[in-house]
């Protein structure tokens, strides 16, 4: 299966600005990309490994092909869909690059799910992974994209299947999301956080994160 | 399978105090309990339906047996485990009562998972569902209970299996969690929120909730 992995190479993860400076955000985003590519390239689906391409806003040094496209996310992904013209026999998957708790098993479940459009929702009404098997389906990542993608699929007569995975639902945008990486990650993004001084912090029964022993505001 | 569903009947969901008054929090918690019991009682596991018991801090009017136990959550659940003495042939499941996006399929996956201790983690390092098949395992819901439960299982020589489900991971404690109910719920808890004036609110690409047209602080 062909898989497009969009990656914001220049100014990633602005909502982590309260806890990471711009260089740190770039470094952490890069580790998260590796945390997605490692299980993705290890999956076996229909006896084959997937073929990921990173769709980046600027050149990035990875072991898979890179397409540079400076357009906004929605436009760039829709251009890839228009070029590929996905069908049941030749689907195109779109997997976000900020899912550092994803595993081989979660991607296998995603790729094995039937449906013209398979959606792994993100928390907060987002869309973290898609498998598209219909040539007319297009994306719109702005706002409550999970709801919009269900509607867009209906409008082109495509069936929709939802994949129920916490690991694929966990995209990392805000400081509170770092808790999930520390608890459920086991790759370079988690290692990077630990090296940067982050650890779990338990406060009045709630679990958040702290850095160098100082609590991080995750509210 | 025997299933214990702990339910705080008197002062539930205090972290929703910013958006719901005490009577509303009690009413909403009660709807969420129904949203858990409905799919739970519809599951077929090994050709049988599960047998849920609500473990409540005060009497509650539901269509399943109720055990009233005023002790804190951890003590009350451990008393149930000690009484039941779970084994592989006679497991005991513990399912939280604030999982309003849970479905029949997600509970089937939970009950079908092998392992002496099966854990469906909650977001934020919590433990939303357990299936216990080992007589010595005990719970501790304080703090990062997911990590603690893995350790506790190891200490009694029990194998651990993790269930990767967004729906079982979504417990509703804070205003931001209401987004998940509005997007992915389809039962009485979602209906209650809609009747109370809640709807999705999209702000600068982020999706939160608003009530009666006024934004709710979910940060």
Short mmCIF file of C-alpha atoms in Angstrom, two decimals:
data_model
loop_
_atom_site.label_atom_id
_atom_site.label_comp_id
_atom_site.label_asym_id
_atom_site.label_seq_id
_atom_site.Cartn_x
_atom_site.Cartn_y
_atom_site.Cartn_z
CA UNK A 1 0.00 0.00 0.00
CA UNK A 2 1.18 3.49 -0.84
CA UNK A 3 1.22 5.72 2.26
CA UNK A 4 1.62 9.49 2.35
CA UNK A 5 3.01 10.90 5.62
CA UNK A 6 2.58 14.70 5.74
CA UNK A 7 5.30 16.45 7.74
CA UNK A 8 5.62 20.14 8.62
CA UNK A 9 9.41 20.49 8.41
CA UNK A 10 9.84 24.19 9.13
CA UNK A 11 7.60 25.47 11.95
CA UNK A 12 6.10 22.33 13.50
CA UNK A 13 4.10 21.96 16.69
CA UNK A 14 3.50 25.61 17.53
CA UNK A 15 1.05 24.64 20.30
CA UNK A 16 3.99 23.15 22.21
CA UNK A 17 5.61 26.61 22.33
CA UNK A 18 4.91 26.86 26.08
CA UNK A 19 7.18 23.92 26.85
CA UNK A 20 9.63 23.61 23.91
CA UNK A 21 11.59 26.29 22.04
CA UNK A 22 11.54 26.34 18.20
CA UNK A 23 14.68 24.20 17.80
CA UNK A 24 13.35 21.69 20.32
CA UNK A 25 9.99 21.55 18.56
CA UNK A 26 11.72 20.80 15.26
CA UNK A 27 13.86 18.09 16.86
CA UNK A 28 10.93 16.49 18.69
CA UNK A 29 8.75 16.56 15.56
CA UNK A 30 11.55 14.80 13.67
CA UNK A 31 11.73 12.06 16.34
CA UNK A 32 7.96 11.61 16.13
CA UNK A 33 8.26 11.17 12.35
CA UNK A 34 10.74 8.34 12.95
CA UNK A 35 8.33 6.85 15.51
CA UNK A 36 5.70 6.66 12.76
CA UNK A 37 7.96 5.47 9.93
CA UNK A 38 9.52 2.62 11.95
CA UNK A 39 6.30 0.66 12.58
CA UNK A 40 4.87 1.70 9.18
CA UNK A 41 7.76 0.17 7.29
CA UNK A 42 7.62 -2.98 9.46
CA UNK A 43 3.96 -3.76 8.71
CA UNK A 44 3.09 -6.69 6.47
CA UNK A 45 -0.15 -6.16 4.58
CA UNK A 46 -1.25 -8.68 1.94
CA UNK A 47 2.25 -10.14 2.21
CA UNK A 48 3.85 -6.81 1.27
CA UNK A 49 5.40 -3.94 3.15
CA UNK A 50 3.76 -0.51 2.73
CA UNK A 51 5.53 2.13 0.64
CA UNK A 52 5.60 5.35 2.66
CA UNK A 53 6.45 8.71 1.14
CA UNK A 54 7.03 11.72 3.37
CA UNK A 55 5.10 14.72 2.04
CA UNK A 56 7.14 17.53 3.56
CA UNK A 57 7.08 21.32 3.42
CA UNK A 58 10.89 21.30 3.05
CA UNK A 59 13.57 18.65 2.40
CA UNK A 60 14.01 16.15 5.23
CA UNK A 61 16.62 13.42 5.64
CA UNK A 62 14.81 10.08 6.02
CA UNK A 63 15.21 6.57 4.63
CA UNK A 64 12.04 6.76 2.52
CA UNK A 65 11.19 8.91 -0.53
CA UNK A 66 10.34 12.55 0.17
CA UNK A 67 8.03 14.80 -1.85
CA UNK A 68 8.42 18.49 -1.08
CA UNK A 69 5.18 20.46 -1.34
CA UNK A 70 4.94 23.83 0.34
CA UNK A 71 1.18 24.13 0.04
CA UNK A 72 -1.04 23.83 3.13
CA UNK A 73 -1.79 20.30 4.38
CA UNK A 74 -5.24 19.93 2.83
CA UNK A 75 -4.12 21.11 -0.62
CA UNK A 76 -0.99 18.96 -0.62
CA UNK A 77 -2.87 15.81 0.39
CA UNK A 78 -5.64 16.46 -2.12
CA UNK A 79 -3.00 16.83 -4.85
CA UNK A 80 -1.62 13.41 -3.86
CA UNK A 81 -5.12 11.91 -3.96
CA UNK A 82 -5.81 13.46 -7.38
CA UNK A 83 -2.56 12.08 -8.77
CA UNK A 84 -2.97 8.61 -7.28
CA UNK A 85 -6.70 8.15 -8.05
CA UNK A 86 -7.12 5.51 -5.31
CA UNK A 87 -9.25 2.42 -5.87
CA UNK A 88 -9.97 -0.76 -3.92
CA UNK A 89 -7.08 -2.44 -5.73
CA UNK A 90 -4.72 0.50 -5.39
CA UNK A 91 -5.55 2.44 -2.20
CA UNK A 92 -3.72 5.45 -0.84
CA UNK A 93 -3.25 5.87 2.90
CA UNK A 94 -2.58 9.19 4.65
CA UNK A 95 -0.92 8.88 8.06
CA UNK A 96 -0.03 11.86 10.23
CA UNK A 97 3.56 12.19 11.41
CA UNK A 98 2.78 13.00 15.06
CA UNK A 99 1.54 9.61 16.29
CA UNK A 100 4.47 8.46 18.44
CA UNK A 101 2.53 5.70 20.21
CA UNK A 102 1.51 3.98 16.95
CA UNK A 103 2.58 0.34 16.63
CA UNK A 104 2.90 -2.27 13.90
CA UNK A 105 -0.32 -3.85 15.18
CA UNK A 106 -2.29 -0.61 15.06
CA UNK A 107 -1.21 0.04 11.46
CA UNK A 108 -2.05 -3.56 10.52
CA UNK A 109 -5.55 -3.04 11.89
CA UNK A 110 -5.84 0.20 9.90
CA UNK A 111 -4.74 -1.33 6.60
CA UNK A 112 -6.86 -4.45 7.07
CA UNK A 113 -10.10 -2.52 7.69
CA UNK A 114 -12.55 -2.69 4.79
CA UNK A 115 -14.37 0.34 3.39
CA UNK A 116 -13.94 2.89 0.60
CA UNK A 117 -12.71 5.35 3.22
CA UNK A 118 -11.20 4.07 6.47
CA UNK A 119 -10.77 6.69 9.19
CA UNK A 120 -8.76 6.49 12.40
CA UNK A 121 -10.09 9.52 14.29
CA UNK A 122 -7.83 11.69 16.37
CA UNK A 123 -8.87 12.98 19.76
CA UNK A 124 -10.72 16.27 19.43
CA UNK A 125 -12.60 15.40 16.21
CA UNK A 126 -9.46 15.23 14.07
CA UNK A 127 -8.43 12.68 11.45
CA UNK A 128 -5.13 10.96 12.14
CA UNK A 129 -5.13 8.20 9.51
CA UNK A 130 -7.08 7.53 6.33
CA UNK A 131 -7.10 4.67 3.87
CA UNK A 132 -8.75 5.88 0.66
CA UNK A 133 -10.08 3.40 -1.90
CA UNK A 134 -12.31 5.80 -3.85
CA UNK A 135 -10.96 8.14 -6.58
CA UNK A 136 -13.27 11.09 -5.79
CA UNK A 137 -12.78 11.43 -2.02
CA UNK A 138 -10.97 14.60 -0.94
CA UNK A 139 -9.79 15.78 2.50
CA UNK A 140 -10.31 18.94 4.55
CA UNK A 141 -8.23 18.92 7.71
CA UNK A 142 -9.54 22.21 9.08
CA UNK A 143 -11.81 22.03 12.12
CA UNK A 144 -13.83 18.94 13.04
CA UNK A 145 -12.31 16.99 10.17
CA UNK A 146 -13.56 13.61 11.38
CA UNK A 147 -17.17 14.76 10.93
CA UNK A 148 -16.33 16.52 7.66
CA UNK A 149 -14.60 13.45 6.24
CA UNK A 150 -17.58 11.23 7.02
CA UNK A 151 -19.78 13.72 5.19
CA UNK A 152 -17.35 14.04 2.26
CA UNK A 153 -17.30 10.26 1.88
CA UNK A 154 -21.10 10.09 1.84
CA UNK A 155 -21.24 12.82 -0.78
CA UNK A 156 -19.16 10.79 -3.26
CA UNK A 157 -21.00 7.55 -2.43
CA UNK A 158 -18.08 6.02 -0.52
CA UNK A 159 -18.57 3.65 2.41
CA UNK A 160 -16.83 4.64 5.65
CA UNK A 161 -15.21 2.41 8.26
CA UNK A 162 -13.89 3.70 11.59
CA UNK A 163 -10.83 2.19 13.25
CA UNK A 164 -11.05 2.25 17.05
CA UNK A 165 -7.43 2.70 18.17
CA UNK A 166 -6.19 4.79 21.08
CA UNK A 167 -2.67 4.62 19.68
CA UNK A 168 -3.71 5.98 16.29
CA UNK A 169 -5.97 8.56 18.02
CA UNK A 170 -3.09 10.05 20.00
CA UNK A 171 -1.62 12.90 17.96
CA UNK A 172 0.72 15.14 19.90
CA UNK A 173 -0.18 18.82 19.65
CA UNK A 174 -0.32 20.17 23.20
CA UNK A 175 1.65 19.78 26.43
CA UNK A 176 -0.96 17.43 27.91
CA UNK A 177 -0.39 15.00 25.03
CA UNK A 178 3.18 14.45 26.22
CA UNK A 179 1.75 12.30 29.02
CA UNK A 180 0.68 9.73 26.43
CA UNK A 181 4.17 9.66 24.89
CA UNK A 182 5.82 9.11 28.27
CA UNK A 183 3.35 6.37 29.24
CA UNK A 184 2.80 4.52 25.95
CA UNK A 185 5.75 5.45 23.70
CA UNK A 186 8.77 3.22 23.39
CA UNK A 187 10.72 4.87 20.57
CA UNK A 188 12.86 7.91 19.81
CA UNK A 189 10.20 10.53 20.68
CA UNK A 190 9.84 9.19 24.21
CA UNK A 191 13.63 8.91 24.54
CA UNK A 192 13.98 12.51 23.35
CA UNK A 193 11.48 13.74 25.97
CA UNK A 194 13.25 11.86 28.76
CA UNK A 195 16.64 13.20 27.65
CA UNK A 196 15.12 16.70 27.62
CA UNK A 197 14.14 16.29 31.28
CA UNK A 198 10.45 15.37 30.98
CA UNK A 199 8.80 12.87 33.30
CA UNK A 200 5.35 12.05 34.62
CA UNK A 201 4.00 14.21 37.44
CA UNK A 202 1.12 13.08 39.64
CA UNK A 203 -0.82 15.92 41.22
CA UNK A 204 -4.05 15.41 43.19
CA UNK A 205 -4.77 12.23 41.31
CA UNK A 206 -4.23 13.77 37.90
CA UNK A 207 -1.26 12.75 35.80
CA UNK A 208 0.61 15.41 33.86
CA UNK A 209 4.21 16.06 32.97
CA UNK A 210 7.05 17.99 34.51
CA UNK A 211 10.39 19.09 33.08
CA UNK A 212 13.54 19.16 35.19
CA UNK A 213 11.31 18.68 38.21
CA UNK A 214 9.09 21.68 37.46
CA UNK A 215 5.42 21.16 36.60
CA UNK A 216 4.32 21.92 33.05
CA UNK A 217 0.96 23.61 32.56
CA UNK A 218 -1.14 21.08 30.67
CA UNK A 219 -4.49 22.75 31.33
CA UNK B 1 -18.41 -12.88 32.57
CA UNK B 2 -19.03 -11.05 35.82
CA UNK B 3 -18.47 -7.30 35.43
CA UNK B 4 -18.24 -4.74 38.21
CA UNK B 5 -19.11 -1.15 37.21
CA UNK B 6 -18.05 1.31 39.93
CA UNK B 7 -20.29 4.38 40.13
CA UNK B 8 -19.93 7.48 42.31
CA UNK B 9 -23.58 8.18 43.00
CA UNK B 10 -23.36 11.16 45.32
CA UNK B 11 -20.72 13.73 44.23
CA UNK B 12 -19.65 12.60 40.75
CA UNK B 13 -17.51 14.41 38.21
CA UNK B 14 -16.25 17.30 40.33
CA UNK B 15 -13.80 18.32 37.60
CA UNK B 16 -16.79 19.28 35.43
CA UNK B 17 -17.79 21.88 38.06
CA UNK B 18 -16.80 24.70 35.72
CA UNK B 19 -19.46 23.76 33.18
CA UNK B 20 -22.13 21.79 35.08
CA UNK B 21 -23.73 22.45 38.46
CA UNK B 22 -23.97 19.61 41.03
CA UNK B 23 -27.45 18.45 39.94
CA UNK B 24 -26.38 18.49 36.30
CA UNK B 25 -23.23 16.52 37.10
CA UNK B 26 -25.30 13.87 38.86
CA UNK B 27 -27.74 13.69 35.94
CA UNK B 28 -24.98 13.52 33.33
CA UNK B 29 -23.06 10.86 35.28
CA UNK B 30 -26.24 8.79 35.44
CA UNK B 31 -26.69 9.04 31.64
CA UNK B 32 -23.07 7.96 31.16
CA UNK B 33 -23.73 4.91 33.35
CA UNK B 34 -26.60 3.96 31.03
CA UNK B 35 -24.26 4.49 28.04
CA UNK B 36 -21.93 1.87 29.53
CA UNK B 37 -24.58 -0.62 30.69
CA UNK B 38 -26.43 -0.69 27.34
CA UNK B 39 -23.54 -2.03 25.22
CA UNK B 40 -22.22 -4.12 28.14
CA UNK B 41 -25.47 -6.04 28.46
CA UNK B 42 -25.67 -6.48 24.67
CA UNK B 43 -22.26 -8.16 24.32
CA UNK B 44 -22.07 -11.87 23.55
CA UNK B 45 -18.93 -13.47 24.96
CA UNK B 46 -18.48 -17.24 24.72
CA UNK B 47 -22.13 -17.38 23.72
CA UNK B 48 -23.21 -15.68 26.94
CA UNK B 49 -24.12 -12.18 27.97
CA UNK B 50 -21.97 -10.55 30.69
CA UNK B 51 -23.44 -10.11 34.17
CA UNK B 52 -22.81 -6.51 35.24
CA UNK B 53 -23.20 -5.33 38.81
CA UNK B 54 -23.09 -1.64 39.62
CA UNK B 55 -20.80 -1.02 42.59
CA UNK B 56 -22.23 2.28 43.84
CA UNK B 57 -21.54 4.61 46.74
CA UNK B 58 -25.32 4.96 47.26
CA UNK B 59 -28.45 3.21 45.94
CA UNK B 60 -29.08 3.78 42.22
CA UNK B 61 -32.07 2.76 40.11
CA UNK B 62 -30.84 0.59 37.24
CA UNK B 63 -31.92 -2.66 35.57
CA UNK B 64 -28.93 -4.63 36.87
CA UNK B 65 -27.94 -5.65 40.43
CA UNK B 66 -26.46 -2.92 42.62
CA UNK B 67 -23.97 -3.38 45.44
CA UNK B 68 -23.67 -0.34 47.72
CA UNK B 69 -20.19 0.19 49.11
CA UNK B 70 -19.24 3.58 50.49
CA UNK B 71 -15.52 2.91 50.63
CA UNK B 72 -13.16 4.65 48.19
CA UNK B 73 -12.92 3.19 44.67
CA UNK B 74 -9.72 1.21 45.16
CA UNK B 75 -10.87 -0.42 48.41
CA UNK B 76 -14.31 -1.27 47.04
CA UNK B 77 -12.90 -2.88 43.87
CA UNK B 78 -10.27 -4.79 45.82
CA UNK B 79 -13.00 -6.14 48.11
CA UNK B 80 -14.86 -7.37 45.01
CA UNK B 81 -11.67 -9.00 43.69
CA UNK B 82 -10.99 -10.67 47.05
CA UNK B 83 -14.53 -12.05 47.20
CA UNK B 84 -14.59 -13.26 43.60
CA UNK B 85 -11.06 -14.75 43.47
CA UNK B 86 -10.88 -14.48 39.67
CA UNK B 87 -9.35 -17.25 37.57
CA UNK B 88 -9.03 -17.96 33.84
CA UNK B 89 -12.30 -19.91 34.00
CA UNK B 90 -14.09 -17.36 36.15
CA UNK B 91 -12.70 -13.89 35.44
CA UNK B 92 -13.89 -10.60 36.92
CA UNK B 93 -14.00 -7.46 34.78
CA UNK B 94 -13.98 -3.92 36.15
CA UNK B 95 -15.41 -1.29 33.79
CA UNK B 96 -15.62 2.39 34.65
CA UNK B 97 -19.02 4.10 34.39
CA UNK B 98 -17.83 7.21 32.51
CA UNK B 99 -17.09 5.72 29.07
CA UNK B 100 -19.99 7.07 27.01
CA UNK B 101 -18.41 6.28 23.64
CA UNK B 102 -17.94 2.57 24.43
CA UNK B 103 -19.62 0.16 22.02
CA UNK B 104 -20.58 -3.50 21.91
CA UNK B 105 -17.57 -4.11 19.63
CA UNK B 106 -15.11 -2.43 21.98
CA UNK B 107 -16.34 -4.52 24.93
CA UNK B 108 -16.19 -7.68 22.81
CA UNK B 109 -12.55 -6.91 22.02
CA UNK B 110 -11.89 -6.35 25.74
CA UNK B 111 -13.48 -9.61 26.87
CA UNK B 112 -11.87 -11.64 24.06
CA UNK B 113 -8.31 -10.46 24.83
CA UNK B 114 -6.15 -13.13 26.45
CA UNK B 115 -3.96 -12.52 29.50
CA UNK B 116 -4.18 -12.90 33.27
CA UNK B 117 -4.77 -9.16 33.47
CA UNK B 118 -6.22 -7.31 30.47
CA UNK B 119 -6.01 -3.51 30.65
CA UNK B 120 -7.78 -0.93 28.53
CA UNK B 121 -5.82 2.22 29.45
CA UNK B 122 -7.52 5.55 29.85
CA UNK B 123 -6.03 8.74 28.49
CA UNK B 124 -3.69 10.30 31.03
CA UNK B 125 -2.23 7.03 32.36
CA UNK B 126 -5.50 5.85 33.89
CA UNK B 127 -7.13 2.42 33.82
CA UNK B 128 -10.61 2.38 32.31
CA UNK B 129 -11.28 -1.36 32.01
CA UNK B 130 -9.72 -4.48 33.46
CA UNK B 131 -10.35 -8.17 32.97
CA UNK B 132 -8.76 -10.04 35.85
CA UNK B 133 -8.08 -13.79 35.60
CA UNK B 134 -5.63 -14.06 38.51
CA UNK B 135 -6.76 -14.37 42.17
CA UNK B 136 -3.94 -12.26 43.66
CA UNK B 137 -4.08 -9.16 41.46
CA UNK B 138 -5.25 -5.99 43.24
CA UNK B 139 -5.95 -2.46 41.95
CA UNK B 140 -4.76 0.99 42.90
CA UNK B 141 -6.57 3.69 40.96
CA UNK B 142 -4.64 6.60 42.40
CA UNK B 143 -2.18 8.38 40.09
CA UNK B 144 -0.67 6.73 37.02
CA UNK B 145 -2.69 3.59 37.58
CA UNK B 146 -1.95 2.11 34.16
CA UNK B 147 1.76 1.90 35.04
CA UNK B 148 0.99 0.74 38.58
CA UNK B 149 -1.34 -2.00 37.37
CA UNK B 150 1.27 -3.36 34.96
CA UNK B 151 3.72 -3.47 37.88
CA UNK B 152 1.17 -5.04 40.24
CA UNK B 153 0.45 -7.76 37.67
CA UNK B 154 4.15 -8.53 37.28
CA UNK B 155 4.55 -8.74 41.04
CA UNK B 156 1.99 -11.55 41.33
CA UNK B 157 3.33 -13.33 38.23
CA UNK B 158 0.34 -12.42 36.05
CA UNK B 159 0.64 -11.84 32.28
CA UNK B 160 -0.67 -8.49 31.01
CA UNK B 161 -2.44 -7.72 27.75
CA UNK B 162 -3.27 -4.19 26.61
CA UNK B 163 -6.40 -3.40 24.62
CA UNK B 164 -5.88 -0.58 22.12
CA UNK B 165 -9.27 1.16 21.98
CA UNK B 166 -9.92 4.88 21.71
CA UNK B 167 -13.52 4.31 22.78
CA UNK B 168 -12.53 2.50 25.97
CA UNK B 169 -9.75 5.07 26.57
CA UNK B 170 -12.19 7.99 26.59
CA UNK B 171 -13.30 8.57 30.16
CA UNK B 172 -15.09 11.84 30.73
CA UNK B 173 -13.61 13.88 33.57
CA UNK B 174 -12.97 17.36 32.21
CA UNK B 175 -14.74 19.86 29.95
CA UNK B 176 -12.45 19.01 27.02
CA UNK B 177 -13.63 15.40 27.15
CA UNK B 178 -17.15 16.52 26.23
CA UNK B 179 -15.90 16.99 22.66
CA UNK B 180 -15.46 13.21 22.38
CA UNK B 181 -19.01 12.59 23.61
CA UNK B 182 -20.48 15.04 21.10
CA UNK B 183 -18.43 13.58 18.21
CA UNK B 184 -18.44 9.85 18.97
CA UNK B 185 -21.34 9.27 21.38
CA UNK B 186 -24.72 8.10 20.16
CA UNK B 187 -26.57 7.38 23.41
CA UNK B 188 -28.23 9.13 26.34
CA UNK B 189 -25.10 11.02 27.51
CA UNK B 190 -24.71 12.74 24.14
CA UNK B 191 -28.46 13.44 24.01
CA UNK B 192 -28.31 14.93 27.51
CA UNK B 193 -25.45 17.26 26.52
CA UNK B 194 -27.28 18.40 23.38
CA UNK B 195 -30.48 19.03 25.38
CA UNK B 196 -28.39 21.01 27.90
CA UNK B 197 -27.24 23.30 25.08
CA UNK B 198 -23.78 21.86 24.31
CA UNK B 199 -22.42 21.70 20.78
CA UNK B 200 -19.05 21.59 19.04
CA UNK B 201 -17.16 24.85 18.68
CA UNK B 202 -14.34 25.27 16.16
CA UNK B 203 -11.84 27.99 17.08
CA UNK B 204 -8.62 28.59 15.12
CA UNK B 205 -8.60 25.02 13.93
CA UNK B 206 -9.11 23.56 17.39
CA UNK B 207 -12.35 21.83 18.27
CA UNK B 208 -13.87 22.40 21.70
CA UNK B 209 -17.38 22.76 23.03
CA UNK B 210 -19.73 25.63 23.66
CA UNK B 211 -22.94 25.83 25.68
CA UNK B 212 -25.89 27.96 24.59
CA UNK B 213 -23.55 29.51 22.04
CA UNK B 214 -20.93 30.54 24.60
CA UNK B 215 -17.48 28.96 24.52
CA UNK B 216 -16.52 26.62 27.36
CA UNK B 217 -12.98 26.80 28.70
CA UNK B 218 -11.48 23.41 27.91
CA UNK B 219 -7.85 24.42 28.45
#
